[in-house]
Every structure is written in C-alpha cells, then in structure tokens.
Amino acid sequence: MKKIEESLQLILEEAVDLKHPNPNVINVNAEELAEEIEMALMDPEGTSLMIWGAPGIGKTKIVSSVLEAASKPGQPIMRLIDVATPNMAPDDWALPAVKEMETGWQAMDIPKNWLPVWTPTGDPEEDAKRNDAANMGNGGILFFDELSRASSAVQNTCLKLIDERKIGQSRLGDKWVMIAASNREGDDPTSEINFSTALGNRFSQINFVPDFDSWKQWAHGKVDQRILDFLEFNRDDFYTLDDEDESGIFASPRSWAAASESLSRQMQYAKDKGVPLTAKRLTRAIGKNIGKGIAERLAAFLKLMETWSPADLRQVFTDPGKARLPKKAGTGYDLAESAAVLSMLVTTTKDRELTPRRICPISRNILLG
C-alpha cells in the first residue's frame, strides 16, 4: 500500500530540474523559444541568440521547425547550416594565405566554401551580386551546435564572425542569422564547458525548458498516440536524465520520438512474421530508447489497452464497488498494471472537467480498496 501511495505521489512531482543553474538566465518553453527564433529571423544582423538546454530536449529540432515554417511559398527556402563546433579546428573555417595587393603582399584568411560569405570589391553593383550569391536566395540560420564545448581557437574564430559578421576579409551574407546552442554546465560531466565571458556577452542568452504540453502539440501525428496518452499522466517519465547514469539511455523528447519509431517497426515485424506482440517484445523495442524501467510500464499500459474496454474504465467512476481491479501481486496489486490503469483513467477523461490531480485521489481509493 505504501509503495503504491509513493508511486502516485511521484506522478505529481518533477523528476528533473531543467532550469538553468544561473538565475540570471531566462528560462523559456517551446512556444517562447519559437518566438525568440522568429524575432531573430526578423533582424539577421541583430544580436545573435544562444540557446542553453539539457541534452535531448530538441533544441535543434525547434530551430529547424521554425525555419521551415518561416519559408514562404513561392520564394527560395531558408536554409539551415548545422555546424558541429566541438569537432572542428580553425582551419575548418578558413585557411591562411598570402595575396598580392596594390600595396604589396598581404596575409589573409580564405574562408572555406561551406561558409555563406562574400569578399567585397569596392564596386557596389558587384558587391550586391556577391552578397546575393552568399545568401543563396533567402539566407537562413548558421547554427553553432555545442559552441561551449568547442576549442578556444574555434570560439575565437566564431567571436569575430558573431561580433563583426566577418571571417578574414569576407563578410557573412546579410540574410543569415547566427544562432548557437549548447548543453548546460553539468549536463555532461565528461565534457569541459569553456564558454568565455567575451563570447557570451555577444549573445542574447536563454535556456530552453521543454514542457510536455508544448511538445505534445508538435508530436501530434508524429509520435504514436498511445505514447502521448501514457505520458499525459506519467509526466515524470517525459525527461529522466540522471547525472549518475553513464549509459546514456534516458527519456527525452528526442528519445520518445525514437521509441515511437521503434514501436512502429516492432508492430510491423510482428504482423509480417505472424508472431505475438508480447510485453517482452514491446519492452525490448522501446526500452533501447527510453530505458528498461519506463519501457516496462509503457508495455504494461499498451497491453492493458488491449484488454480493458471503455466500459471497464467507465465503471471505475460509475460503480467503483464493482469495478475491475488490476491483477494481484503478492499482498497488493501489480505496480506496472496499476500505473497503466491510472494512465488509462486519465487519458479517457482528458479535455473534460476531471484533471490528473482530481483523478488521483479517486484512483487511489479504488486501487487501495
């Protein structure tokens, strides 16, 4: 009885703190982050945006989605250049060279071809053509991923690009926005965070805190509805990164999307091969993305959906004395099935007057008799 009560209490608590450890950094949800990106696109040559956030929460995905939505029909698309800065060296950005000028030989940096830059000539008409070519139509976002883990030399290269919109003698196309993202300090103890004050001062800095409701809007039609129904009540399972766990397997917006894909493949495999879709197969399919513990609870939820009818669930509220109960396990009820029943109770009443917090006491009374 005590274990079930403790499990119910955990449902109403946040498992992981996703806020930035520095209280001066503004925390934003998905909708607010999208607004910040949209406003950055309105002023490409304005202050660049730095997005902090925990691993796997979809920072890059939101940037990409906003950019895609901003591309107008009938016009050139806006592009995303995703730059994995920790894997780069300064010569991945530009190479030193010597060029003969009117005043003599001059050392300069020649930018690599992947950079959307152009070199001024002094001729306004020619410069306009070169700028248009660098914009590749409608510009887009130059996205510096994991910038805080880049080497000091690469950060110094980025500093001039962000501060002056120049690399060597070349200039960034005027329709390109620069946005950076990185995990917070402490999210990955094995990696060194090296974000200089000088670089940080060039950015508008925010911290992305994903919330299930915002993610659910994006996930509708992309993630299996049963997973969304499960998470509707088990919100503490939405994000479960544990700093002590070195396996790298944890629940996150990214891994839930991957779990949905794995579930779809497993269902198709079972259908094609004519094998039963057992709880063990379900656990294996989704556990490799979100971890075994959550996968077992989700598998129990999925299997329960096959056996509990809507009438069974209605009876919990209309005639609780005769309502069906989860299967027994020792002196109590099976925890996985109990949690699955609670999830189903909530998801069948969502968008009505009852809320998870109001249903919880009702469900506790039913399960504990």
C-alpha positions as a LaTeX table, in Angstrom:
\begin{tabular}{lrrr}
\hline
Residue & $x$ (\AA) & $y$ (\AA) & $z$ (\AA) \\
\hline
Met1 & 0.00 & 0.00 & 0.00 \\
Lys2 & 2.78 & 2.38 & 0.96 \\
Lys3 & 4.66 & 1.72 & $-2.31$ \\
Ile4 & 1.57 & 2.49 & $-4.40$ \\
Glu5 & 0.97 & 5.73 & $-2.49$ \\
Glu6 & 4.61 & 6.72 & $-3.05$ \\
Ser7 & 4.29 & 5.96 & $-6.77$ \\
Leu8 & 1.16 & 8.11 & $-7.00$ \\
Gln9 & 2.92 & 10.98 & $-5.26$ \\
Leu10 & 5.84 & 10.81 & $-7.70$ \\
Ile11 & 3.42 & 11.29 & $-10.59$ \\
Leu12 & 2.72 & 14.80 & $-9.32$ \\
Glu13 & 6.38 & 15.79 & $-8.94$ \\
Glu14 & 9.02 & 16.87 & $-11.45$ \\
Ala15 & 11.80 & 14.31 & $-11.78$ \\
Val16 & 14.50 & 16.51 & $-13.31$ \\
Asp17 & 15.25 & 20.21 & $-12.94$ \\
Leu18 & 15.66 & 21.61 & $-16.46$ \\
Lys19 & 16.12 & 25.24 & $-15.46$ \\
His20 & 19.46 & 26.97 & $-15.94$ \\
Pro21 & 21.71 & 26.90 & $-12.85$ \\
Asn22 & 22.44 & 30.61 & $-13.33$ \\
Pro23 & 19.36 & 32.51 & $-12.06$ \\
Asn24 & 20.18 & 35.40 & $-14.41$ \\
Val25 & 19.47 & 33.27 & $-17.48$ \\
Ile26 & 15.84 & 33.46 & $-18.64$ \\
Asn27 & 14.07 & 30.09 & $-18.91$ \\
Val28 & 11.65 & 29.69 & $-21.84$ \\
Asn29 & 9.24 & 27.00 & $-23.01$ \\
Ala30 & 8.89 & 25.74 & $-26.58$ \\
Glu31 & 6.43 & 28.43 & $-27.66$ \\
Glu32 & 8.60 & 31.19 & $-26.23$ \\
Leu33 & 11.72 & 29.72 & $-27.82$ \\
Ala34 & 9.98 & 29.67 & $-31.20$ \\
Glu35 & 9.10 & 33.36 & $-30.74$ \\
Glu36 & 12.72 & 34.21 & $-29.97$ \\
Ile37 & 13.90 & 32.42 & $-33.12$ \\
Glu38 & 11.22 & 34.11 & $-35.23$ \\
Met39 & 12.26 & 37.54 & $-33.92$ \\
Ala40 & 15.91 & 36.73 & $-34.67$ \\
Leu41 & 14.92 & 35.96 & $-38.27$ \\
Met42 & 13.30 & 39.40 & $-38.50$ \\
Asp43 & 16.67 & 41.07 & $-37.88$ \\
Pro44 & 19.50 & 38.89 & $-39.25$ \\
Glu45 & 22.19 & 41.42 & $-38.39$ \\
Gly46 & 20.97 & 41.90 & $-34.82$ \\
Thr47 & 22.38 & 40.28 & $-31.67$ \\
Ser48 & 22.88 & 36.54 & $-32.07$ \\
Leu49 & 20.88 & 34.08 & $-29.95$ \\
Met50 & 22.36 & 31.47 & $-27.57$ \\
Ile51 & 20.08 & 28.59 & $-26.57$ \\
Trp52 & 21.09 & 26.65 & $-23.47$ \\
Gly53 & 19.34 & 23.43 & $-22.51$ \\
Ala54 & 19.64 & 19.86 & $-21.29$ \\
Pro55 & 20.63 & 17.06 & $-23.71$ \\
Gly56 & 18.00 & 15.51 & $-25.95$ \\
Ile57 & 15.28 & 18.13 & $-25.48$ \\
Gly58 & 15.01 & 19.13 & $-29.15$ \\
Lys59 & 16.84 & 22.46 & $-29.38$ \\
Thr60 & 17.99 & 21.80 & $-32.94$ \\
Lys61 & 14.58 & 20.40 & $-33.91$ \\
Ile62 & 12.77 & 23.56 & $-32.86$ \\
Val63 & 15.26 & 25.78 & $-34.72$ \\
Ser64 & 14.75 & 23.67 & $-37.84$ \\
Ser65 & 10.95 & 23.64 & $-37.49$ \\
Val66 & 10.72 & 27.42 & $-37.06$ \\
Leu67 & 12.97 & 27.96 & $-40.07$ \\
Glu68 & 10.86 & 25.62 & $-42.18$ \\
Ala69 & 7.68 & 27.43 & $-41.15$ \\
Ala70 & 9.27 & 30.80 & $-41.94$ \\
Ser71 & 10.00 & 29.82 & $-45.55$ \\
Lys72 & 7.27 & 31.43 & $-47.65$ \\
Pro73 & 5.56 & 29.58 & $-50.54$ \\
Gly74 & 6.83 & 30.61 & $-53.94$ \\
Gln75 & 10.07 & 32.03 & $-52.53$ \\
Pro76 & 13.51 & 30.45 & $-52.10$ \\
Ile77 & 13.70 & 28.32 & $-48.97$ \\
Met78 & 15.60 & 29.50 & $-45.92$ \\
Arg79 & 18.48 & 27.13 & $-45.21$ \\
Leu80 & 19.96 & 25.68 & $-42.04$ \\
Ile81 & 23.73 & 25.20 & $-41.87$ \\
Asp82 & 24.34 & 22.98 & $-38.82$ \\
Val83 & 27.91 & 23.43 & $-37.56$ \\
Ala84 & 29.21 & 20.78 & $-35.11$ \\
Thr85 & 31.72 & 23.12 & $-33.47$ \\
Pro86 & 33.34 & 20.65 & $-30.98$ \\
Asn87 & 34.59 & 18.56 & $-33.91$ \\
Met88 & 36.15 & 21.47 & $-35.76$ \\
Ala89 & 39.53 & 23.19 & $-35.90$ \\
Pro90 & 40.24 & 26.76 & $-37.05$ \\
Asp91 & 41.36 & 25.53 & $-40.48$ \\
Asp92 & 37.87 & 24.05 & $-40.99$ \\
Trp93 & 36.67 & 27.65 & $-41.19$ \\
Ala94 & 39.45 & 29.35 & $-43.12$ \\
Leu95 & 42.97 & 28.75 & $-44.41$ \\
Pro96 & 45.83 & 31.25 & $-44.17$ \\
Ala97 & 47.06 & 32.58 & $-47.50$ \\
Val98 & 49.17 & 35.36 & $-48.96$ \\
Lys99 & 47.73 & 37.54 & $-51.71$ \\
Glu100 & 49.38 & 40.21 & $-53.84$ \\
Met101 & 47.68 & 43.58 & $-53.34$ \\
Glu102 & 48.38 & 47.07 & $-54.72$ \\
Thr103 & 50.29 & 47.82 & $-51.53$ \\
Gly104 & 52.26 & 44.57 & $-51.69$ \\
Trp105 & 51.81 & 41.03 & $-50.45$ \\
Gln106 & 49.26 & 40.65 & $-47.68$ \\
Ala107 & 48.43 & 37.74 & $-45.36$ \\
Met108 & 44.74 & 36.88 & $-45.10$ \\
Asp109 & 42.34 & 34.09 & $-44.22$ \\
Ile110 & 40.49 & 32.41 & $-47.09$ \\
Pro111 & 37.09 & 31.10 & $-45.85$ \\
Lys112 & 36.07 & 27.53 & $-46.62$ \\
Asn113 & 33.40 & 27.08 & $-49.28$ \\
Trp114 & 30.70 & 25.91 & $-46.84$ \\
Leu115 & 30.53 & 29.37 & $-45.27$ \\
Pro116 & 27.92 & 31.72 & $-46.83$ \\
Val117 & 30.31 & 34.66 & $-47.14$ \\
Trp118 & 31.46 & 37.06 & $-49.83$ \\
Thr119 & 34.54 & 39.24 & $-50.37$ \\
Pro120 & 33.99 & 42.97 & $-51.03$ \\
Thr121 & 35.43 & 44.50 & $-54.20$ \\
Gly122 & 34.60 & 48.17 & $-53.64$ \\
Asp123 & 32.18 & 48.12 & $-56.58$ \\
Pro124 & 28.62 & 48.50 & $-55.14$ \\
Glu125 & 26.97 & 46.63 & $-58.00$ \\
Glu126 & 29.42 & 43.73 & $-57.87$ \\
Asp127 & 29.26 & 43.61 & $-54.07$ \\
Ala128 & 25.45 & 43.39 & $-54.19$ \\
Lys129 & 25.70 & 40.42 & $-56.57$ \\
Arg130 & 28.21 & 38.67 & $-54.31$ \\
Asn131 & 26.05 & 39.30 & $-51.25$ \\
Asp132 & 23.03 & 37.82 & $-53.05$ \\
Ala133 & 25.08 & 34.77 & $-54.00$ \\
Ala134 & 26.18 & 34.30 & $-50.37$ \\
Asn135 & 22.55 & 34.47 & $-49.26$ \\
Met136 & 21.78 & 31.55 & $-51.59$ \\
Gly137 & 18.37 & 33.04 & $-52.22$ \\
Asn138 & 16.82 & 33.81 & $-48.86$ \\
Gly139 & 19.57 & 33.20 & $-46.34$ \\
Gly140 & 18.74 & 31.19 & $-43.23$ \\
Ile141 & 20.38 & 30.19 & $-39.96$ \\
Leu142 & 24.05 & 29.49 & $-39.34$ \\
Phe143 & 23.66 & 27.18 & $-36.33$ \\
Phe144 & 26.63 & 26.69 & $-33.99$ \\
Asp145 & 25.87 & 23.45 & $-32.16$ \\
Glu146 & 27.52 & 22.78 & $-28.77$ \\
Leu147 & 29.52 & 26.00 & $-29.04$ \\
Ser148 & 30.51 & 25.92 & $-25.36$ \\
Arg149 & 32.41 & 22.66 & $-25.96$ \\
Ala150 & 34.35 & 23.99 & $-28.95$ \\
Ser151 & 38.08 & 24.66 & $-28.56$ \\
Ser152 & 39.22 & 28.13 & $-27.54$ \\
Ala153 & 40.69 & 28.62 & $-31.02$ \\
Val154 & 37.36 & 27.82 & $-32.70$ \\
Gln155 & 35.48 & 30.04 & $-30.24$ \\
Asn156 & 37.84 & 32.90 & $-31.11$ \\
Thr157 & 37.07 & 32.33 & $-34.80$ \\
Cys158 & 33.35 & 32.42 & $-34.01$ \\
Leu159 & 33.81 & 35.53 & $-31.86$ \\
Lys160 & 34.86 & 37.66 & $-34.83$ \\
Leu161 & 32.17 & 36.16 & $-37.05$ \\
Ile162 & 29.47 & 36.85 & $-34.44$ \\
Asp163 & 30.81 & 40.27 & $-33.47$ \\
Glu164 & 31.68 & 41.65 & $-36.91$ \\
Arg165 & 29.90 & 39.20 & $-39.25$ \\
Lys166 & 33.30 & 38.69 & $-40.88$ \\
Ile167 & 35.84 & 35.92 & $-41.28$ \\
Gly168 & 39.12 & 37.15 & $-42.65$ \\
Gln169 & 38.24 & 39.81 & $-45.21$ \\
Ser170 & 34.96 & 38.13 & $-46.15$ \\
Arg171 & 31.52 & 39.09 & $-44.90$ \\
Leu172 & 28.53 & 36.97 & $-43.98$ \\
Gly173 & 25.53 & 37.33 & $-46.30$ \\
Asp174 & 23.12 & 39.89 & $-44.85$ \\
Lys175 & 20.18 & 37.46 & $-44.70$ \\
Trp176 & 21.96 & 34.96 & $-42.46$ \\
Val177 & 21.09 & 34.73 & $-38.77$ \\
Met178 & 23.58 & 33.25 & $-36.30$ \\
Ile179 & 22.17 & 31.07 & $-33.51$ \\
Ala180 & 24.13 & 28.88 & $-31.11$ \\
Ala181 & 23.08 & 26.09 & $-28.75$ \\
Ser182 & 24.75 & 24.11 & $-26.01$ \\
Asn183 & 24.09 & 21.86 & $-23.04$ \\
Arg184 & 24.22 & 23.48 & $-19.63$ \\
Glu185 & 27.28 & 23.19 & $-17.45$ \\
Gly186 & 27.00 & 19.94 & $-15.51$ \\
Asp187 & 24.79 & 18.15 & $-18.05$ \\
Asp188 & 27.77 & 16.14 & $-19.29$ \\
Pro189 & 30.45 & 15.73 & $-16.59$ \\
Thr190 & 32.83 & 14.14 & $-19.13$ \\
Ser191 & 32.93 & 17.28 & $-21.29$ \\
Glu192 & 34.61 & 20.56 & $-20.47$ \\
Ile193 & 32.49 & 23.68 & $-20.72$ \\
Asn194 & 34.64 & 26.53 & $-21.99$ \\
Phe195 & 32.36 & 29.45 & $-22.76$ \\
Ser196 & 34.26 & 32.70 & $-22.48$ \\
Thr197 & 32.74 & 35.84 & $-21.00$ \\
Ala198 & 33.70 & 37.76 & $-24.14$ \\
Leu199 & 31.81 & 35.33 & $-26.35$ \\
Gly200 & 28.83 & 35.11 & $-24.01$ \\
Asn201 & 28.48 & 38.89 & $-23.97$ \\
Arg202 & 27.92 & 38.87 & $-27.74$ \\
Phe203 & 24.77 & 36.75 & $-27.37$ \\
Ser204 & 21.23 & 37.11 & $-26.11$ \\
Gln205 & 21.11 & 34.04 & $-23.84$ \\
Ile206 & 18.07 & 31.93 & $-22.94$ \\
Asn207 & 17.57 & 28.44 & $-21.50$ \\
Phe208 & 15.04 & 26.09 & $-23.09$ \\
Val209 & 12.88 & 24.15 & $-20.61$ \\
Pro210 & 10.69 & 21.71 & $-22.55$ \\
Asp211 & 7.21 & 21.06 & $-21.21$ \\
Phe212 & 5.07 & 18.12 & $-22.16$ \\
Asp213 & 2.07 & 20.15 & $-23.33$ \\
Ser214 & 4.12 & 22.13 & $-25.88$ \\
Trp215 & 5.93 & 19.01 & $-27.07$ \\
Lys216 & 2.63 & 17.14 & $-27.38$ \\
Gln217 & 1.39 & 19.73 & $-29.88$ \\
Trp218 & 4.47 & 19.14 & $-32.04$ \\
Ala219 & 4.29 & 15.36 & $-31.55$ \\
His220 & 0.65 & 15.01 & $-32.60$ \\
Gly221 & 0.64 & 12.93 & $-35.76$ \\
Lys222 & 4.38 & 12.25 & $-35.47$ \\
Val223 & 4.50 & 10.15 & $-32.27$ \\
Asp224 & 2.28 & 7.14 & $-31.53$ \\
Gln225 & $-0.86$ & 8.45 & $-29.83$ \\
Arg226 & $-0.66$ & 5.73 & $-27.17$ \\
Ile227 & 2.73 & 7.06 & $-26.10$ \\
Leu228 & 1.24 & 10.55 & $-25.77$ \\
Asp229 & $-1.63$ & 9.10 & $-23.76$ \\
Phe230 & 0.82 & 7.31 & $-21.47$ \\
Leu231 & 2.83 & 10.50 & $-20.93$ \\
Glu232 & $-0.32$ & 12.52 & $-20.32$ \\
Phe233 & $-0.39$ & 11.10 & $-16.81$ \\
Asn234 & 3.17 & 9.82 & $-16.35$ \\
Arg235 & 4.75 & 13.23 & $-16.89$ \\
Asp236 & 7.67 & 12.44 & $-14.62$ \\
Asp237 & 8.73 & 9.99 & $-17.35$ \\
Phe238 & 8.91 & 12.71 & $-20.01$ \\
Tyr239 & 12.54 & 13.56 & $-19.19$ \\
Thr240 & 14.68 & 11.41 & $-16.89$ \\
Leu241 & 18.37 & 12.27 & $-17.36$ \\
Asp242 & 20.35 & 11.07 & $-14.34$ \\
Asp243 & 23.85 & 12.52 & $-13.93$ \\
Glu244 & 24.91 & 9.32 & $-12.13$ \\
Asp245 & 23.87 & 7.09 & $-15.04$ \\
Glu246 & 26.65 & 6.73 & $-17.61$ \\
Ser247 & 24.65 & 4.54 & $-20.02$ \\
Gly248 & 23.30 & 7.50 & $-21.98$ \\
Ile249 & 19.84 & 5.88 & $-22.06$ \\
Phe250 & 17.20 & 8.22 & $-20.71$ \\
Ala251 & 13.78 & 9.53 & $-21.64$ \\
Ser252 & 13.72 & 12.84 & $-23.51$ \\
Pro253 & 11.68 & 14.42 & $-26.31$ \\
Arg254 & 14.21 & 13.03 & $-28.79$ \\
Ser255 & 14.23 & 9.51 & $-27.34$ \\
Trp256 & 10.42 & 9.39 & $-27.11$ \\
Ala257 & 10.22 & 10.13 & $-30.83$ \\
Ala258 & 12.77 & 7.35 & $-31.43$ \\
Ala259 & 10.76 & 4.99 & $-29.19$ \\
Ser260 & 7.68 & 5.67 & $-31.29$ \\
Glu261 & 9.58 & 4.71 & $-34.44$ \\
Ser262 & 10.88 & 1.53 & $-32.75$ \\
Leu263 & 7.37 & 0.63 & $-31.63$ \\
Ser264 & 6.06 & 1.05 & $-35.17$ \\
Arg265 & 8.80 & $-1.21$ & $-36.57$ \\
Gln266 & 8.18 & $-3.85$ & $-33.91$ \\
Met267 & 4.45 & $-3.90$ & $-34.63$ \\
Gln268 & 5.08 & $-4.24$ & $-38.37$ \\
Tyr269 & 7.61 & $-7.02$ & $-37.76$ \\
Ala270 & 5.16 & $-8.95$ & $-35.56$ \\
Lys271 & 2.47 & $-8.58$ & $-38.21$ \\
Asp272 & 4.72 & $-9.64$ & $-41.10$ \\
Lys273 & 6.20 & $-12.62$ & $-39.25$ \\
Gly274 & 2.95 & $-13.70$ & $-37.61$ \\
Val275 & 4.43 & $-13.59$ & $-34.09$ \\
Pro276 & 2.62 & $-12.32$ & $-30.97$ \\
Leu277 & 3.30 & $-8.77$ & $-29.84$ \\
Thr278 & 4.25 & $-9.74$ & $-26.30$ \\
Ala279 & 5.08 & $-7.40$ & $-23.43$ \\
Lys280 & 8.67 & $-8.65$ & $-23.67$ \\
Arg281 & 8.90 & $-7.66$ & $-27.34$ \\
Leu282 & 7.33 & $-4.27$ & $-26.60$ \\
Thr283 & 9.74 & $-3.65$ & $-23.72$ \\
Arg284 & 12.73 & $-4.53$ & $-25.88$ \\
Ala285 & 11.52 & $-2.34$ & $-28.75$ \\
Ile286 & 11.09 & 0.83 & $-26.72$ \\
Gly287 & 13.48 & 0.17 & $-23.83$ \\
Lys288 & 16.55 & 0.63 & $-26.00$ \\
Asn289 & 15.48 & 4.27 & $-26.44$ \\
Ile290 & 13.99 & 5.28 & $-23.09$ \\
Gly291 & 15.34 & 2.71 & $-20.62$ \\
Lys292 & 14.03 & $-0.57$ & $-19.26$ \\
Gly293 & 12.04 & 0.72 & $-16.28$ \\
Ile294 & 9.84 & 3.16 & $-18.20$ \\
Ala295 & 9.58 & 0.69 & $-21.09$ \\
Glu296 & 8.12 & $-1.97$ & $-18.77$ \\
Arg297 & 5.47 & 0.46 & $-17.54$ \\
Leu298 & 4.66 & 1.59 & $-21.08$ \\
Ala299 & 4.48 & $-2.03$ & $-22.29$ \\
Ala300 & 2.05 & $-2.82$ & $-19.46$ \\
Phe301 & $-0.02$ & 0.20 & $-20.49$ \\
Leu302 & $-0.07$ & $-0.92$ & $-24.14$ \\
Lys303 & $-1.05$ & $-4.49$ & $-23.26$ \\
Leu304 & $-3.71$ & $-3.26$ & $-20.85$ \\
Met305 & $-5.27$ & $-1.17$ & $-23.60$ \\
Glu306 & $-5.92$ & $-4.45$ & $-25.43$ \\
Thr307 & $-7.84$ & $-6.00$ & $-22.52$ \\
Trp308 & $-9.57$ & $-3.15$ & $-20.68$ \\
Ser309 & $-12.63$ & $-1.90$ & $-22.54$ \\
Pro310 & $-14.04$ & 1.64 & $-22.30$ \\
Ala311 & $-16.89$ & 0.13 & $-20.28$ \\
Asp312 & $-14.37$ & $-1.20$ & $-17.73$ \\
Leu313 & $-12.93$ & 2.27 & $-17.31$ \\
Arg314 & $-16.32$ & 3.97 & $-17.07$ \\
Gln315 & $-17.31$ & 1.59 & $-14.31$ \\
Val316 & $-14.41$ & 2.82 & $-12.19$ \\
Phe317 & $-16.28$ & 6.13 & $-11.89$ \\
Thr318 & $-19.90$ & 4.99 & $-12.17$ \\
Asp319 & $-19.81$ & 1.86 & $-9.99$ \\
Pro320 & $-16.43$ & 1.66 & $-8.22$ \\
Gly321 & $-17.61$ & $-1.09$ & $-5.88$ \\
Lys322 & $-17.91$ & $-3.47$ & $-8.83$ \\
Ala323 & $-15.11$ & $-2.01$ & $-10.93$ \\
Arg324 & $-12.46$ & $-4.26$ & $-12.36$ \\
Leu325 & $-9.14$ & $-4.19$ & $-10.47$ \\
Pro326 & $-5.55$ & $-4.72$ & $-11.60$ \\
Lys327 & $-4.14$ & $-8.20$ & $-11.16$ \\
Lys328 & $-2.82$ & $-9.20$ & $-7.74$ \\
Ala329 & 0.90 & $-9.32$ & $-6.96$ \\
Gly330 & 1.65 & $-10.76$ & $-3.54$ \\
Thr331 & $-0.39$ & $-8.91$ & $-0.92$ \\
Gly332 & $-1.08$ & $-5.92$ & $-3.19$ \\
Tyr333 & $-1.62$ & $-5.05$ & $-6.82$ \\
Asp334 & 0.89 & $-5.25$ & $-9.64$ \\
Leu335 & 2.52 & $-1.81$ & $-9.76$ \\
Ala336 & 3.05 & $-1.73$ & $-13.53$ \\
Glu337 & $-0.57$ & $-2.65$ & $-14.22$ \\
Ser338 & $-1.81$ & $-0.28$ & $-11.52$ \\
Ala339 & 0.11 & 2.61 & $-13.09$ \\
Ala340 & $-1.24$ & 1.63 & $-16.51$ \\
Val341 & $-4.81$ & 1.66 & $-15.19$ \\
Leu342 & $-4.26$ & 5.12 & $-13.74$ \\
Ser343 & $-2.88$ & 6.33 & $-17.07$ \\
Met344 & $-5.89$ & 4.97 & $-18.92$ \\
Leu345 & $-8.30$ & 6.55 & $-16.45$ \\
Val346 & $-6.75$ & 9.94 & $-17.02$ \\
Thr347 & $-6.46$ & 9.72 & $-20.79$ \\
Thr348 & $-10.11$ & 8.67 & $-21.15$ \\
Thr349 & $-11.20$ & 11.78 & $-19.25$ \\
Lys350 & $-8.80$ & 14.35 & $-20.71$ \\
Asp351 & $-10.38$ & 17.52 & $-22.07$ \\
Arg352 & $-13.19$ & 17.07 & $-19.57$ \\
Glu353 & $-13.67$ & 18.58 & $-16.13$ \\
Leu354 & $-11.56$ & 15.94 & $-14.37$ \\
Thr355 & $-7.80$ & 16.55 & $-14.28$ \\
Pro356 & $-4.95$ & 14.23 & $-13.27$ \\
Arg357 & $-4.78$ & 15.90 & $-9.86$ \\
Arg358 & $-8.51$ & 15.39 & $-9.29$ \\
Ile359 & $-8.49$ & 11.83 & $-10.57$ \\
Cys360 & $-5.53$ & 10.77 & $-8.44$ \\
Pro361 & $-7.44$ & 10.55 & $-5.12$ \\
Ile362 & $-10.32$ & 8.70 & $-6.81$ \\
Ser363 & $-7.96$ & 6.20 & $-8.38$ \\
Arg364 & $-6.05$ & 5.75 & $-5.12$ \\
Asn365 & $-9.24$ & 4.78 & $-3.31$ \\
Ile366 & $-10.14$ & 2.26 & $-5.99$ \\
Leu367 & $-6.70$ & 0.66 & $-6.16$ \\
Leu368 & $-6.17$ & 0.53 & $-2.41$ \\
Gly369 & $-9.70$ & $-0.61$ & $-1.71$ \\
\hline
\end{tabular}
